Short mmCIF file of C-alpha atoms and ligand atoms in Angstrom, two decimals:
data_model
loop_
_atom_site.label_atom_id
_atom_site.label_comp_id
_atom_site.label_asym_id
_atom_site.label_seq_id
_atom_site.Cartn_x
_atom_site.Cartn_y
_atom_site.Cartn_z
CA UNK A 7 79.90 59.38 194.56
CA UNK A 8 83.91 61.08 194.19
CA UNK A 9 83.26 64.52 195.03
CA UNK A 10 85.11 65.05 191.21
CA UNK A 11 81.90 63.33 189.91
CA UNK A 12 79.53 65.44 191.47
CA UNK A 13 79.74 68.26 189.09
CA UNK A 14 77.82 69.77 185.48
CA UNK A 15 80.61 67.78 183.88
CA UNK A 16 79.48 64.62 184.81
CA UNK A 17 75.63 65.17 184.48
CA UNK A 18 76.06 66.87 180.72
CA UNK A 19 78.67 64.26 180.03
CA UNK A 20 75.61 61.46 180.47
CA UNK A 21 73.89 62.78 177.60
CA UNK A 22 76.36 60.77 175.40
CA UNK A 23 74.55 57.49 176.10
CA UNK A 24 71.13 58.75 174.77
CA UNK A 25 72.75 59.09 171.30
CA UNK A 26 71.43 56.98 168.85
CA UNK A 27 73.19 53.49 169.25
CA UNK A 28 75.23 53.77 166.69
CA UNK A 29 76.94 57.06 168.57
CA UNK A 30 76.17 56.09 172.07
CA UNK A 31 78.44 55.25 174.65
CA UNK A 32 77.59 52.84 178.05
CA UNK A 33 77.22 54.90 181.27
CA UNK A 34 79.98 56.10 183.49
CA UNK A 35 81.48 53.12 185.47
CA UNK A 36 80.97 55.32 188.69
CA UNK A 37 76.98 54.97 188.13
CA UNK A 38 77.50 51.24 189.04
CA UNK A 39 79.87 51.00 191.89
CA UNK A 40 79.68 54.40 193.29
CA UNK A 41 77.99 54.31 197.25
CA UNK A 42 77.47 58.42 196.87
CA UNK A 43 75.87 57.68 193.62
CA UNK A 44 73.82 54.55 194.84
CA UNK A 45 72.61 57.48 197.42
CA UNK A 46 71.78 59.95 194.69
CA UNK A 47 70.59 57.18 192.43
CA UNK A 48 67.62 56.23 195.39
CA UNK A 49 66.33 60.14 194.83
CA UNK A 50 66.48 60.34 191.59
CA UNK A 51 65.11 57.01 190.47
CA UNK A 52 63.83 54.62 193.79
CA UNK A 53 61.97 57.38 195.36
CA UNK A 54 59.43 58.17 192.74
CA UNK A 55 59.20 55.62 190.29
CA UNK A 56 56.64 52.81 190.64
CA UNK A 57 58.60 49.76 191.96
CA UNK A 58 57.36 45.94 191.40
CA UNK A 59 57.04 44.28 194.40
CA UNK A 60 55.02 41.19 193.70
CA UNK A 61 51.76 39.36 192.17
CA UNK A 62 48.28 40.30 192.97
CA UNK A 63 47.83 36.23 193.50
CA UNK A 64 50.09 36.44 196.49
CA UNK A 65 47.25 38.15 198.18
CA UNK A 66 43.93 36.87 197.07
CA UNK A 67 41.98 36.84 199.80
CA UNK A 68 41.34 39.11 202.64
CA UNK A 69 43.74 38.81 205.44
CA UNK A 70 46.63 37.63 202.88
CA UNK A 71 49.95 39.61 203.28
CA UNK A 72 53.25 39.52 202.03
CA UNK A 73 56.46 41.59 202.83
CA UNK A 74 59.40 42.16 200.54
CA UNK A 75 62.45 44.95 200.70
CA UNK A 76 63.79 47.06 198.17
CA UNK A 77 66.47 50.28 199.09
CA UNK A 78 66.76 49.35 202.77
CA UNK A 79 62.63 49.71 203.09
CA UNK A 80 60.97 46.97 204.76
CA UNK A 81 57.74 46.59 203.03
CA UNK A 82 54.26 44.95 203.58
CA UNK A 83 51.31 44.54 201.18
CA UNK A 84 47.96 43.32 202.50
CA UNK A 85 44.31 43.02 201.36
CA UNK A 86 42.15 44.30 203.83
CA UNK A 87 38.35 42.92 204.86
CA UNK A 88 37.37 44.99 202.44
CA UNK A 89 38.80 43.87 199.41
CA UNK A 90 41.18 46.84 199.29
CA UNK A 91 45.01 46.49 198.25
CA UNK A 92 47.47 48.06 200.81
CA UNK A 93 51.23 48.74 200.54
CA UNK A 94 52.90 50.12 203.81
CA UNK A 95 56.10 50.15 205.33
CA UNK A 96 56.45 47.22 207.91
CA UNK A 97 58.58 49.31 210.38
CA UNK A 98 56.61 49.81 213.95
CA UNK A 99 56.22 53.05 214.85
CA UNK A 100 57.19 52.59 218.32
CA UNK A 101 60.71 51.61 218.27
CA UNK A 102 61.26 50.29 214.30
CA UNK A 103 60.85 46.55 214.95
CA UNK A 104 59.27 45.15 211.65
CA UNK A 105 55.40 44.26 212.48
CA UNK A 106 55.34 40.97 209.73
CA UNK A 107 57.82 38.66 208.07
CA UNK A 108 57.16 35.80 205.47
CA UNK A 109 53.63 35.79 204.20
CA UNK A 110 50.84 34.54 205.45
CA UNK A 111 46.93 35.67 206.02
CA UNK A 112 46.12 37.42 209.46
CA UNK A 113 43.81 39.79 210.81
CA UNK A 114 46.13 42.34 211.57
CA UNK A 115 49.74 42.95 212.21
CA UNK A 116 50.91 42.41 216.07
CA UNK A 117 54.66 43.44 216.38
CA UNK A 118 56.63 40.75 218.36
CA UNK A 119 58.09 43.84 220.66
CA UNK A 120 55.42 45.26 222.94
CA UNK A 121 52.95 44.17 220.77
CA UNK A 122 51.31 47.32 219.29
CA UNK A 123 48.94 46.07 216.95
CA UNK A 124 47.91 47.35 213.40
CA UNK A 125 45.06 47.12 211.17
CA UNK A 126 45.85 44.93 207.64
CA UNK A 127 45.54 48.52 206.08
CA UNK A 128 48.26 50.06 208.53
CA UNK A 129 45.64 51.67 211.15
CA UNK A 130 47.00 51.65 214.81
CA UNK A 131 44.38 49.56 217.03
CA UNK A 132 46.17 49.60 219.74
CA UNK A 133 49.15 50.57 221.98
CA UNK A 134 48.98 48.77 225.52
CA UNK A 135 49.83 51.12 228.81
CA UNK A 136 50.63 54.27 226.55
CA UNK A 137 47.74 55.74 228.78
CA UNK A 138 49.88 58.07 230.84
CA UNK A 139 52.33 58.90 227.51
CA UNK A 140 51.42 62.68 227.09
CA UNK A 141 50.33 63.88 223.50
CA UNK A 142 50.22 60.23 222.13
CA UNK A 143 48.22 60.16 219.23
CA UNK A 144 47.36 56.67 217.86
CA UNK A 145 45.66 58.40 214.58
CA UNK A 146 49.46 59.43 213.60
CA UNK A 147 50.92 56.30 214.43
CA UNK A 148 50.17 54.30 211.99
CA UNK A 149 52.07 52.54 209.39
CA UNK A 150 53.45 54.99 206.47
CA UNK A 151 51.25 53.99 203.70
CA UNK A 152 52.44 53.84 199.75
CA UNK A 153 50.50 54.57 196.96
CA UNK A 154 49.54 50.92 194.83
CA UNK A 155 48.52 50.58 191.31
CA UNK A 156 48.32 46.75 189.88
CA UNK A 157 49.72 46.45 186.14
CA UNK A 158 48.77 43.14 184.64
CA UNK A 159 48.96 41.16 187.77
CA UNK A 160 51.89 42.66 189.23
CA UNK A 161 51.49 44.96 191.91
CA UNK A 162 53.65 48.04 192.07
CA UNK A 163 54.10 50.65 194.82
CA UNK A 164 55.65 54.10 195.05
CA UNK A 165 57.00 55.91 198.08
CA UNK A 166 56.25 59.41 196.56
CA UNK A 167 52.41 60.28 197.43
CA UNK A 168 52.54 62.67 194.41
CA UNK A 169 53.54 60.57 191.53
CA UNK A 170 51.45 60.02 188.95
CA UNK A 171 49.76 56.69 187.78
CA UNK A 172 51.61 54.16 185.77
CA UNK A 173 49.67 52.61 183.40
CA UNK A 174 49.16 55.95 181.18
CA UNK A 175 53.08 55.68 180.56
CA UNK A 176 52.95 52.04 179.66
CA UNK A 177 50.38 51.98 177.16
CA UNK A 178 53.13 50.56 174.47
CA UNK A 179 54.32 47.83 176.59
CA UNK A 180 50.59 47.00 177.57
CA UNK A 181 49.62 46.62 173.58
CA UNK A 182 52.82 44.36 172.98
CA UNK A 183 52.18 42.09 176.11
CA UNK A 184 48.32 42.60 175.45
CA UNK A 185 47.85 38.70 173.72
CA UNK A 186 49.51 37.07 176.71
CA UNK A 187 47.02 38.30 179.35
CA UNK A 188 49.14 38.48 182.14
CA UNK A 189 46.41 39.28 184.60
CA UNK A 190 45.45 36.05 184.36
CA UNK A 191 48.66 33.69 183.90
CA UNK A 192 48.87 31.95 186.81
CA UNK A 193 52.42 30.63 188.49
CA UNK A 194 53.88 29.71 191.83
CA UNK A 195 55.13 31.96 194.49
CA UNK A 196 58.83 32.70 193.52
CA UNK A 197 61.34 30.94 196.62
CA UNK A 198 63.94 32.83 198.25
CA UNK A 199 65.07 35.34 196.27
CA UNK A 200 68.85 35.06 195.06
CA UNK A 201 71.55 37.69 196.54
CA UNK A 202 73.37 39.08 193.80
CA UNK A 203 76.60 40.88 194.10
CA UNK A 204 76.37 43.46 191.38
CA UNK A 205 74.65 46.45 190.89
CA UNK A 206 71.02 46.30 189.95
CA UNK A 207 71.62 47.81 186.52
CA UNK A 208 74.19 45.23 185.57
CA UNK A 209 71.09 42.58 186.06
CA UNK A 210 68.68 44.78 183.98
CA UNK A 211 71.43 45.33 181.15
CA UNK A 212 71.95 42.04 180.85
CA UNK A 213 68.71 40.83 180.52
CA UNK A 214 67.87 43.62 178.31
CA UNK A 215 70.63 42.72 175.93
CA UNK A 216 70.30 40.97 172.38
CA UNK A 217 73.75 41.17 171.40
CA UNK A 218 74.89 38.29 173.69
CA UNK A 219 72.47 35.74 172.84
CA UNK A 220 74.25 34.19 170.21
CA UNK A 221 77.70 34.53 172.06
CA UNK A 222 77.58 33.73 175.40
CA UNK A 223 74.57 31.36 175.31
CA UNK A 224 75.96 30.10 172.09
CA UNK A 225 74.65 26.18 171.93
CA UNK A 226 71.80 24.15 171.00
CA UNK A 227 69.24 25.50 174.22
CA UNK A 228 69.93 28.98 172.36
CA UNK A 229 71.22 29.56 169.11
CA UNK A 230 67.47 29.20 167.93
CA UNK A 231 66.79 33.11 169.51
CA UNK A 232 69.64 34.71 167.34
CA UNK A 233 71.59 38.18 168.10
CA UNK A 234 70.72 39.02 164.72
CA UNK A 235 66.85 38.91 164.93
CA UNK A 236 66.29 41.49 167.55
CA UNK A 237 64.06 44.35 166.85
CA UNK A 238 63.93 47.47 169.07
CA UNK A 239 61.19 49.73 168.76
CA UNK A 240 60.69 53.66 168.95
CA UNK A 241 58.77 54.33 171.88
CA UNK A 242 57.14 57.48 173.45
CA UNK A 243 60.12 59.27 175.27
CA UNK A 244 58.14 59.59 178.48
CA UNK A 245 57.73 55.42 178.64
CA UNK A 246 58.42 53.99 182.29
CA UNK A 247 58.72 50.84 180.60
CA UNK A 248 60.38 49.72 176.87
CA UNK A 249 60.99 46.32 174.81
CA UNK A 250 62.44 44.61 172.35
CA UNK A 251 61.39 41.74 170.45
CA UNK A 252 63.76 38.49 168.98
CA UNK A 253 62.72 36.51 166.03
CA UNK A 254 63.06 32.77 166.48
CA UNK A 255 64.38 30.32 163.66
CA UNK A 256 60.91 28.34 164.03
CA UNK A 257 57.38 29.13 165.82
CA UNK A 258 56.68 28.63 169.64
CA UNK A 259 60.42 28.24 170.60
CA UNK A 260 61.43 27.68 174.00
CA UNK A 261 64.23 27.39 176.02
CA UNK A 262 64.86 23.95 176.44
CA UNK A 263 66.33 20.87 174.89
CA UNK A 264 63.40 20.26 172.44
CA UNK A 265 63.55 23.57 171.28
CA UNK A 266 59.93 23.83 171.12
CA UNK A 267 56.91 25.03 174.17
CA UNK A 268 56.38 22.04 176.16
CA UNK A 269 53.47 24.11 178.03
CA UNK A 270 50.24 25.09 176.54
CA UNK A 271 50.34 27.94 174.39
CA UNK A 272 49.25 31.54 175.33
CA UNK A 273 45.29 31.33 173.85
CA UNK A 274 45.86 34.93 172.62
CA UNK A 275 48.59 34.50 170.57
CA UNK A 276 49.01 34.84 167.05
CA UNK A 277 51.51 33.99 164.31
CA UNK A 278 53.48 37.33 165.37
CA UNK A 279 54.09 36.23 168.75
CA UNK A 280 54.55 32.57 168.25
CA UNK A 281 57.37 33.32 165.75
CA UNK A 282 59.45 35.60 168.30
CA UNK A 283 60.53 35.87 171.72
CA UNK A 284 59.42 39.29 173.74
CA UNK A 285 61.80 40.91 176.38
CA UNK A 286 59.92 43.40 178.49
CA UNK A 287 61.21 45.85 180.76
CA UNK A 288 60.02 47.96 183.78
CA UNK A 289 62.99 49.59 185.64
CA UNK A 290 63.77 50.00 188.34
CA UNK A 291 62.50 46.50 189.12
CA UNK A 292 60.67 44.53 186.58
CA UNK A 293 61.81 42.82 183.77
CA UNK A 294 60.09 39.86 181.56
CA UNK A 295 61.27 37.22 179.53
CA UNK A 296 58.03 36.09 177.51
CA UNK A 297 57.41 32.82 175.26
CA UNK A 298 54.66 31.53 173.74
CA UNK A 299 54.18 29.16 176.44
CA UNK A 300 55.74 30.66 179.22
CA UNK A 301 56.97 34.10 181.41
CA UNK A 302 59.78 34.25 183.05
CA UNK A 303 59.94 37.53 185.36
CA UNK A 304 62.37 38.92 187.49
CA UNK A 305 62.20 41.55 190.25
CA UNK A 306 64.97 43.19 190.61
CA UNK A 307 65.24 44.89 194.10
CA UNK A 308 68.32 46.88 194.83
CA UNK A 309 70.20 46.49 198.14
CA UNK A 310 73.41 48.85 197.82
CA UNK A 311 75.71 50.22 195.29
CA UNK A 312 76.96 46.89 194.22
CA UNK A 313 74.46 44.73 195.18
CA UNK A 314 70.57 43.57 194.86
CA UNK A 315 68.29 40.83 195.25
CA UNK A 316 66.00 38.94 192.63
CA UNK A 317 62.59 37.49 192.68
CA UNK A 318 62.60 34.84 189.80
CA UNK A 319 59.18 33.64 188.85
CA UNK A 320 57.13 31.84 186.12
CA UNK A 321 53.69 32.40 184.40
CA UNK A 322 52.05 30.23 182.35
CA UNK A 323 48.46 30.03 180.48
CA UNK A 324 45.62 29.59 182.87
CA UNK A 325 44.88 26.21 183.43
CA UNK A 326 48.27 24.73 182.52
CA UNK A 327 49.31 23.77 185.99
CA UNK A 328 46.49 20.98 185.85
CA UNK A 329 48.45 18.88 183.77
CA UNK A 330 49.43 16.24 185.53
CA UNK A 331 52.79 16.55 183.94
CA UNK A 332 53.25 19.86 184.07
CA UNK A 333 55.95 19.16 187.30
CA UNK A 334 58.47 17.26 184.75
CA UNK A 335 57.46 19.84 181.88
CA UNK A 336 58.69 22.90 183.85
CA UNK A 337 61.34 20.86 185.09
CA UNK A 338 62.68 20.22 181.60
CA UNK A 339 62.58 24.53 180.96
CA UNK A 340 64.06 25.04 184.17
CA UNK A 341 66.76 22.96 183.61
CA UNK A 342 68.07 24.94 180.47
CA UNK A 343 67.28 28.29 181.76
CA UNK A 344 69.23 27.59 184.98
CA UNK A 345 72.39 26.69 182.86
CA UNK A 346 71.63 29.78 180.65
CA UNK A 347 70.83 32.25 184.00
CA UNK A 348 74.15 30.68 185.27
CA UNK A 349 76.40 31.78 182.53
CA UNK A 350 74.38 35.18 182.85
CA UNK A 351 75.23 35.26 186.69
CA UNK A 352 78.91 34.52 186.52
CA UNK A 353 79.11 36.85 183.34
CA UNK A 354 76.98 39.67 185.83
CA UNK A 355 79.54 39.04 188.55
CA UNK A 356 82.90 39.34 186.67
CA UNK A 357 81.34 43.13 185.17
CA UNK A 358 80.77 44.10 188.08
CA UNK A 359 84.44 43.48 189.36
CA UNK A 360 85.27 45.18 185.61
CA UNK A 361 83.62 48.36 186.56
CA UNK A 362 85.41 48.76 189.79
CA UNK A 363 88.43 49.32 188.11
CA UNK A 364 90.35 52.34 186.60
CA UNK A 365 90.44 51.30 183.18
CA UNK A 366 86.39 50.60 183.15
CA UNK A 367 85.37 51.94 179.81
CA UNK A 368 82.70 54.15 178.97
CA UNK A 369 81.89 51.32 175.99
CA UNK A 370 80.23 51.28 172.16
CA UNK A 371 77.57 49.66 171.52
CA UNK A 372 76.72 47.51 168.54
CA UNK A 373 72.70 47.52 166.93
CA UNK A 374 72.13 44.77 168.86
CA UNK A 375 72.07 46.47 172.03
CA UNK A 376 69.18 49.07 171.20
CA UNK A 377 67.76 48.29 174.31
CA UNK A 378 70.92 49.45 176.59
CA UNK A 379 70.22 52.44 174.97
CA UNK A 380 66.73 52.83 175.72
CA UNK A 381 67.79 51.97 179.34
CA UNK A 382 69.76 55.09 178.90
CA UNK A 383 67.29 57.00 177.76
CA UNK A 384 65.14 55.77 180.76
CA UNK A 385 67.74 56.40 183.21
CA UNK A 386 69.54 59.74 182.47
CA UNK A 387 66.66 62.45 181.86
CA UNK A 388 66.17 61.15 185.79
CA UNK A 389 69.63 61.75 186.70
CA UNK A 390 69.84 64.83 185.12
CA UNK A 391 66.62 66.24 186.02
CA UNK A 392 67.13 65.42 189.78
CA UNK A 393 70.58 67.00 189.72
CA UNK A 394 69.03 70.11 188.45
CA UNK A 395 66.86 70.32 191.25
CA UNK A 396 69.49 69.30 193.73
CA UNK A 397 71.45 72.29 192.34
CA UNK A 398 68.62 74.78 192.53
CA UNK A 399 67.68 73.71 196.16
CA UNK A 400 70.99 73.96 197.07
CA UNK A 401 71.47 77.31 195.45
CA UNK A 402 67.91 78.17 197.54
CA UNK A 403 69.80 77.75 200.67
CA UNK A 404 73.11 79.11 199.95
CA UNK A 405 74.80 75.60 200.72
CA UNK A 406 78.39 74.84 198.88
CA UNK A 407 76.83 71.30 197.78
CA UNK A 408 73.45 69.67 197.52
CA UNK A 409 72.32 68.73 200.89
CA UNK A 410 72.63 64.57 201.48
CA UNK A 411 75.32 64.65 198.50
CA UNK A 412 78.44 62.98 199.66
FE1 LIG B 13 56.60 47.50 218.02
FE2 LIG B 13 57.70 48.40 220.47
S1 LIG B 13 58.98 48.41 218.35
S2 LIG B 13 55.66 47.59 219.96
#
């Protein structure tokens, strides 16, 4: 972050982003482009929040594992022989090689470099030719473990060992997604992630944004979900997630050329759910687009101040994939989805360029951007509280600037 931004005036100015949407303005552009701010944001957001890394279905059997990474932290998630779900750093505690890549099923992790061997829970089982090494204690050289929680079939981890549980702060979102029974929804593992040259918040804001639907996506693939039917519910102040619903012009609307669901409707849905779409967000990683017959989930993994990777997956009702025509129906959905996503991706890339400009604004919002304000309401207290904490630590140490801040 530029030195002149790291001060009380800057952090106080963020409060204008959490006013009522009629009065609010967007966050300062520096929050989206500045390397120092990204370093600050790692502490304010990523080091203490629950981060979605994948689906529990990806590690169904003992020995199953998958790897991922976020904010430069390589992670491996595994199911142990005792059927416990474990998440840990995949960084070998010898000299830093990654002990696992991709996904698969294993009895443990053997580091390819010098063959240190770790159990599925991360403990160090064997380290060859270390018997002459002084004070080497195998028990303290295991892979660092992270907290794990599963919400609706999604695996979340937390780097903070003292983090409070996620579910009690997600009650509002849990309630609205309940009819879809996401824990039992099915879907293939996503393919390779997209590598996107824009800040992770630009991605979140795009997915939250009801305002652009009738403009950027104007046409037969989207007009049945008009911006004017967006609804932004009031949520508890400490909520870990937020959502908007968007009314549709006909029941069971879905993104494809027929404008109607092509796959079986989630069995728990009532009239209310079948006449709207639901956009739910669990920042800083998980974003859901929920229709009557299909859920598109995006796992957004920040990789730098102006980059992120994104896993894009779909979930459908149990049994839907057994239909011999499933592949064809899904292809019809995805053909439309990719057209819409391509429009979004182009805008996101151009927005990132715009945000680097000296003329980038703190813009004002339409009422149809209530979810942007909700996102600001999630981010801003974390930014402001972390700044306060860093200042207090700085004062305690007698430092001129908070440690670690450029
Ligand atoms: Fe893993 Fe040496 S770096 S065993």
